[in-house]
PDB file of C-alpha atoms in Angstrom:
ATOM      1  CA  THR A  98     -11.150   9.605  10.416  1.00  0.00           C
ATOM      2  CA  SER A  99      -9.759   8.663  13.804  1.00  0.00           C
ATOM      3  CA  GLY A 100      -6.098   7.255  13.318  1.00  0.00           C
ATOM      4  CA  LEU A 101      -4.734  10.053  11.027  1.00  0.00           C
ATOM      5  CA  THR A 102      -4.253  13.624  12.567  1.00  0.00           C
ATOM      6  CA  LEU A 103      -5.620  16.599  11.161  1.00  0.00           C
ATOM      7  CA  LYS A 104      -2.057  17.439   9.549  1.00  0.00           C
ATOM      8  CA  GLU A 105      -1.975  14.062   8.076  1.00  0.00           C
ATOM      9  CA  THR A 106      -5.468  14.074   6.453  1.00  0.00           C
ATOM     10  CA  GLU A 107      -4.776  17.610   5.067  1.00  0.00           C
ATOM     11  CA  LYS A 108      -1.456  16.350   3.453  1.00  0.00           C
ATOM     12  CA  VAL A 109      -3.403  13.535   1.687  1.00  0.00           C
ATOM     13  CA  GLU A 110      -6.076  15.896   0.626  1.00  0.00           C
ATOM     14  CA  ASP A 111      -3.586  18.393  -0.598  1.00  0.00           C
ATOM     15  CA  SER A 112      -1.528  15.998  -2.641  1.00  0.00           C
ATOM     16  CA  LEU A 113      -4.224  13.727  -4.205  1.00  0.00           C
ATOM     17  CA  LYS A 114      -6.938  16.165  -5.127  1.00  0.00           C
ATOM     18  CA  LYS A 115      -4.006  18.304  -7.476  1.00  0.00           C
ATOM     19  CA  ASP A 116      -4.647  18.112 -11.196  1.00  0.00           C
ATOM     20  CA  TRP A 117      -2.371  14.984 -11.894  1.00  0.00           C
ATOM     21  CA  PRO A 118      -0.776  15.261 -15.365  1.00  0.00           C
ATOM     22  CA  ASP A 119      -1.411  11.223 -15.879  1.00  0.00           C
ATOM     23  CA  GLU A 120      -1.966   8.225 -13.887  1.00  0.00           C
ATOM     24  CA  GLN A 121       1.429   7.219 -13.458  1.00  0.00           C
ATOM     25  CA  THR A 122       2.346  10.268 -11.729  1.00  0.00           C
ATOM     26  CA  LEU A 123      -0.651   9.984  -9.451  1.00  0.00           C
ATOM     27  CA  LEU A 124       0.426   6.391  -8.461  1.00  0.00           C
ATOM     28  CA  LYS A 125       3.623   7.282  -7.789  1.00  0.00           C
ATOM     29  CA  GLU A 126       2.564  10.035  -5.440  1.00  0.00           C
ATOM     30  CA  ILE A 127      -0.043   7.736  -3.864  1.00  0.00           C
ATOM     31  CA  SER A 128       2.782   5.223  -3.143  1.00  0.00           C
ATOM     32  CA  ARG A 129       5.345   7.754  -1.862  1.00  0.00           C
ATOM     33  CA  LEU A 130       2.596   9.669   0.400  1.00  0.00           C
ATOM     34  CA  THR A 131       1.403   6.524   1.953  1.00  0.00           C
ATOM     35  CA  SER A 132       5.007   5.339   2.651  1.00  0.00           C
ATOM     36  CA  GLU A 133       5.595   8.912   4.249  1.00  0.00           C
ATOM     37  CA  ILE A 134       2.944   8.761   6.485  1.00  0.00           C
ATOM     38  CA  SER A 135       2.690   5.348   7.629  1.00  0.00           C
ATOM     39  CA  LYS A 136       6.551   4.630   7.564  1.00  0.00           C
ATOM     40  CA  GLU A 137       6.138   1.231   6.041  1.00  0.00           C
ATOM     41  CA  LEU A 138       6.458  -0.148   2.544  1.00  0.00           C
ATOM     42  CA  SER A 139       3.735   0.825   0.355  1.00  0.00           C
ATOM     43  CA  ILE A 140       2.638  -0.247  -2.966  1.00  0.00           C
ATOM     44  CA  ALA A 141       0.159   1.551  -5.538  1.00  0.00           C
ATOM     45  CA  GLY A 142      -0.833   0.287  -9.027  1.00  0.00           C
ATOM     46  CA  ALA A 143      -3.844  -0.117 -11.162  1.00  0.00           C
ATOM     47  CA  ILE A 144      -5.530  -3.126 -10.957  1.00  0.00           C
ATOM     48  CA  GLY A 145      -4.463  -5.342 -14.219  1.00  0.00           C
ATOM     49  CA  GLY A 146      -2.168  -2.715 -14.977  1.00  0.00           C
ATOM     50  CA  GLU A 147       1.540  -3.131 -16.105  1.00  0.00           C
ATOM     51  CA  ASN A 148       3.163  -1.078 -13.226  1.00  0.00           C
ATOM     52  CA  THR A 149       3.326  -0.952  -9.542  1.00  0.00           C
ATOM     53  CA  TYR A 150       5.013   1.651  -7.599  1.00  0.00           C
ATOM     54  CA  THR A 151       6.830   1.048  -4.576  1.00  0.00           C
ATOM     55  CA  PHE A 152       7.968   3.166  -1.671  1.00  0.00           C
ATOM     56  CA  GLY A 153       9.748   2.805   1.322  1.00  0.00           C
ATOM     57  CA  PHE A 154      11.446  -0.298   1.223  1.00  0.00           C
ATOM     58  CA  SER A 155      14.258   1.026   3.604  1.00  0.00           C
ATOM     59  CA  ASN A 156      11.533   1.415   6.148  1.00  0.00           C
ATOM     60  CA  LEU A 157      10.947  -2.391   6.158  1.00  0.00           C
ATOM     61  CA  ILE A 158      14.579  -3.284   6.201  1.00  0.00           C
ATOM     62  CA  ASP A 159      14.875  -0.867   9.372  1.00  0.00           C
ATOM     63  CA  GLU A 160      12.786  -3.006  11.393  1.00  0.00           C
ATOM     64  CA  PRO A 161      14.141  -5.088  13.660  1.00  0.00           C
ATOM     65  CA  GLU A 162      12.323  -8.270  12.348  1.00  0.00           C
ATOM     66  CA  PHE A 163      14.594  -8.078   9.330  1.00  0.00           C
ATOM     67  CA  SER A 164      17.790  -9.065  11.338  1.00  0.00           C
ATOM     68  CA  THR A 165      17.624 -12.295   9.694  1.00  0.00           C
ATOM     69  CA  PHE A 166      18.942 -12.677   6.376  1.00  0.00           C
ATOM     70  CA  GLY A 167      16.299 -15.097   5.483  1.00  0.00           C
ATOM     71  CA  ASN A 168      13.535 -12.340   5.387  1.00  0.00           C
ATOM     72  CA  ILE A 169      15.715 -10.102   3.078  1.00  0.00           C
ATOM     73  CA  ASN A 170      15.948 -12.811   0.815  1.00  0.00           C
ATOM     74  CA  GLN A 171      12.015 -13.090   0.701  1.00  0.00           C
ATOM     75  CA  LEU A 172      11.345  -9.574   0.357  1.00  0.00           C
ATOM     76  CA  MET A 173      13.693  -9.453  -2.762  1.00  0.00           C
ATOM     77  CA  ARG A 174      11.945 -12.230  -4.229  1.00  0.00           C
ATOM     78  CA  PHE A 175       8.682 -10.327  -3.342  1.00  0.00           C
ATOM     79  CA  MET A 176       9.661  -7.002  -4.861  1.00  0.00           C
ATOM     80  CA  ASP A 177      11.342  -9.060  -7.978  1.00  0.00           C
ATOM     81  CA  ASN A 178       7.695 -10.400  -8.957  1.00  0.00           C
ATOM     82  CA  ILE A 179       5.471  -7.716  -7.289  1.00  0.00           C
ATOM     83  CA  ASP A 180       3.385  -6.885 -10.409  1.00  0.00           C
ATOM     84  CA  SER A 181       2.443 -10.586 -10.586  1.00  0.00           C
ATOM     85  CA  CYS A 182       1.971 -11.102  -7.023  1.00  0.00           C
ATOM     86  CA  PHE A 183      -0.698  -8.313  -7.194  1.00  0.00           C
ATOM     87  CA  ASP A 184      -2.312  -9.460 -10.549  1.00  0.00           C
ATOM     88  CA  SER A 185      -3.191 -12.932  -9.190  1.00  0.00           C
ATOM     89  CA  LEU A 186      -4.131 -11.596  -5.500  1.00  0.00           C
ATOM     90  CA  TRP A 187      -6.818  -9.431  -7.443  1.00  0.00           C
ATOM     91  CA  ASP A 188      -8.000 -12.413  -9.339  1.00  0.00           C
ATOM     92  CA  LYS A 189      -8.388 -14.485  -6.489  1.00  0.00           C
ATOM     93  CA  LEU A 190      -8.540 -12.534  -3.011  1.00  0.00           C
ATOM     94  CA  LEU A 191      -8.877  -9.275  -3.438  1.00  0.00           C
ATOM     95  CA  ARG A 192     -12.713  -8.532  -3.403  1.00  0.00           C
ATOM     96  CA  GLU A 193     -13.318  -6.045  -0.569  1.00  0.00           C
ATOM     97  CA  ASP A 194     -12.606  -2.395  -0.646  1.00  0.00           C
ATOM     98  CA  LEU A 195     -10.164  -2.708   2.388  1.00  0.00           C
ATOM     99  CA  GLN A 196      -8.608  -6.154   3.721  1.00  0.00           C
ATOM    100  CA  VAL A 197      -6.168  -6.968   5.943  1.00  0.00           C
ATOM    101  CA  PHE A 198      -3.717 -10.067   6.085  1.00  0.00           C
ATOM    102  CA  ILE A 199      -1.972 -10.685   9.098  1.00  0.00           C
ATOM    103  CA  GLY A 200       1.113 -13.015   9.308  1.00  0.00           C
ATOM    104  CA  ASN A 201      -0.008 -16.386   8.058  1.00  0.00           C
ATOM    105  CA  GLU A 202      -3.065 -15.017   6.717  1.00  0.00           C
ATOM    106  CA  ASN A 203      -1.113 -13.127   4.237  1.00  0.00           C
ATOM    107  CA  PRO A 204      -1.546 -14.828   0.879  1.00  0.00           C
ATOM    108  CA  ILE A 205       1.599 -13.626  -0.619  1.00  0.00           C
ATOM    109  CA  LYS A 206       4.143 -16.551   0.863  1.00  0.00           C
ATOM    110  CA  ASP A 207       7.395 -14.496   0.405  1.00  0.00           C
ATOM    111  CA  ILE A 208       6.084 -12.168   2.889  1.00  0.00           C
ATOM    112  CA  ASN A 209       3.915 -13.969   5.156  1.00  0.00           C
ATOM    113  CA  GLU A 210       5.976 -12.906   8.116  1.00  0.00           C
ATOM    114  CA  PHE A 211       4.377  -9.430   7.622  1.00  0.00           C
ATOM    115  CA  THR A 212       0.909  -7.848   7.566  1.00  0.00           C
ATOM    116  CA  LEU A 213      -0.586  -6.473   4.173  1.00  0.00           C
ATOM    117  CA  ILE A 214      -3.352  -4.014   4.452  1.00  0.00           C
ATOM    118  CA  THR A 215      -4.952  -3.445   0.968  1.00  0.00           C
ATOM    119  CA  GLY A 216      -7.388  -0.515  -0.221  1.00  0.00           C
ATOM    120  CA  ARG A 217      -9.155  -0.059  -3.509  1.00  0.00           C
ATOM    121  CA  TYR A 218     -10.095   3.245  -5.197  1.00  0.00           C
ATOM    122  CA  GLN A 219     -11.382   4.532  -8.625  1.00  0.00           C
ATOM    123  CA  LEU A 220      -8.711   6.367 -10.912  1.00  0.00           C
ATOM    124  CA  PRO A 221      -9.420   9.383 -12.793  1.00  0.00           C
ATOM    125  CA  GLU A 222      -9.583   7.087 -16.067  1.00  0.00           C
ATOM    126  CA  GLY A 223     -12.206   4.864 -14.659  1.00  0.00           C
ATOM    127  CA  GLU A 224     -10.227   1.775 -13.864  1.00  0.00           C
ATOM    128  CA  SER A 225      -9.638   0.515 -10.206  1.00  0.00           C
ATOM    129  CA  GLY A 226      -6.281   1.141  -8.638  1.00  0.00           C
ATOM    130  CA  PHE A 227      -4.976  -0.099  -5.466  1.00  0.00           C
ATOM    131  CA  VAL A 228      -2.845   1.022  -2.400  1.00  0.00           C
ATOM    132  CA  SER A 229      -1.288  -1.423   0.081  1.00  0.00           C
ATOM    133  CA  ILE A 230       0.980  -1.109   3.050  1.00  0.00           C
ATOM    134  CA  ILE A 231       3.456  -4.075   4.157  1.00  0.00           C
ATOM    135  CA  GLY A 232       4.819  -3.752   7.597  1.00  0.00           C
ATOM    136  CA  PRO A 233       5.448  -5.879  10.701  1.00  0.00           C
ATOM    137  CA  LYS A 234       2.912  -7.574  12.428  1.00  0.00           C
ATOM    138  CA  ARG A 235       2.958  -4.704  15.369  1.00  0.00           C
ATOM    139  CA  MET A 236       2.154  -2.106  12.909  1.00  0.00           C
ATOM    140  CA  ASN A 237      -0.310   0.408  14.057  1.00  0.00           C
ATOM    141  CA  TYR A 238      -3.434  -0.885  12.756  1.00  0.00           C
ATOM    142  CA  LYS A 239      -6.202   1.563  13.430  1.00  0.00           C
ATOM    143  CA  ARG A 240      -3.601   4.238  11.831  1.00  0.00           C
ATOM    144  CA  ASN A 241      -2.663   2.495   8.746  1.00  0.00           C
ATOM    145  CA  MET A 242      -6.317   1.136   7.992  1.00  0.00           C
ATOM    146  CA  ALA A 243      -7.481   4.733   8.388  1.00  0.00           C
ATOM    147  CA  LEU A 244      -4.907   5.887   6.049  1.00  0.00           C
ATOM    148  CA  VAL A 245      -5.803   3.511   3.033  1.00  0.00           C
ATOM    149  CA  GLU A 246      -9.391   4.161   3.720  1.00  0.00           C
ATOM    150  CA  TYR A 247      -9.157   7.790   3.710  1.00  0.00           C
ATOM    151  CA  ILE A 248      -6.875   7.663   0.364  1.00  0.00           C
ATOM    152  CA  SER A 249      -9.720   5.677  -1.244  1.00  0.00           C
ATOM    153  CA  GLN A 250     -12.281   8.185  -0.085  1.00  0.00           C
ATOM    154  CA  ILE A 251     -10.731  10.982  -1.627  1.00  0.00           C
ATOM    155  CA  LEU A 252     -10.190   9.395  -4.834  1.00  0.00           C
ATOM    156  CA  ASN A 253     -13.314   7.902  -4.791  1.00  0.00           C
ATOM    157  CA  HIS A 254     -14.525  11.632  -4.134  1.00  0.00           C
ATOM    158  CA  GLU A 255     -16.463  10.410  -0.866  1.00  0.00           C
ATOM    159  CA  ALA A 256     -14.240  12.932   1.156  1.00  0.00           C
TER     160      ALA A 256
END
């Protein structure tokens, strides 16, 4: 996949092809890994599941877009309601395996200053999972989309 270095694709593979003890641990790792490679905020969970895991909140806070207090407030509100945000998104909007919403297209009002990239994959138990990257509108799209796609491919055993 262009957009990711060989080292990064290997890191994703090594991490996600492990034998994870349970889904929660795997989802946490997906979120951590995505944030580490993208340097953005990342969210992972099972579609319709109870828990979502977020990682890299500090990455967003460090972006210049956050110098305004309003954004911080909005982001905090979003983080508080993250589970219900994604549940309603899956019901209404997220039909594709990879979707990108830029700025005002972003259906989550609290974070519509930012870009949301979301991908979907099969979890070992058979239900669908998702991983999302949230970052500034000037983020590296090619790279972040490649990352989300590659994670999905690995988990769907297509890579």
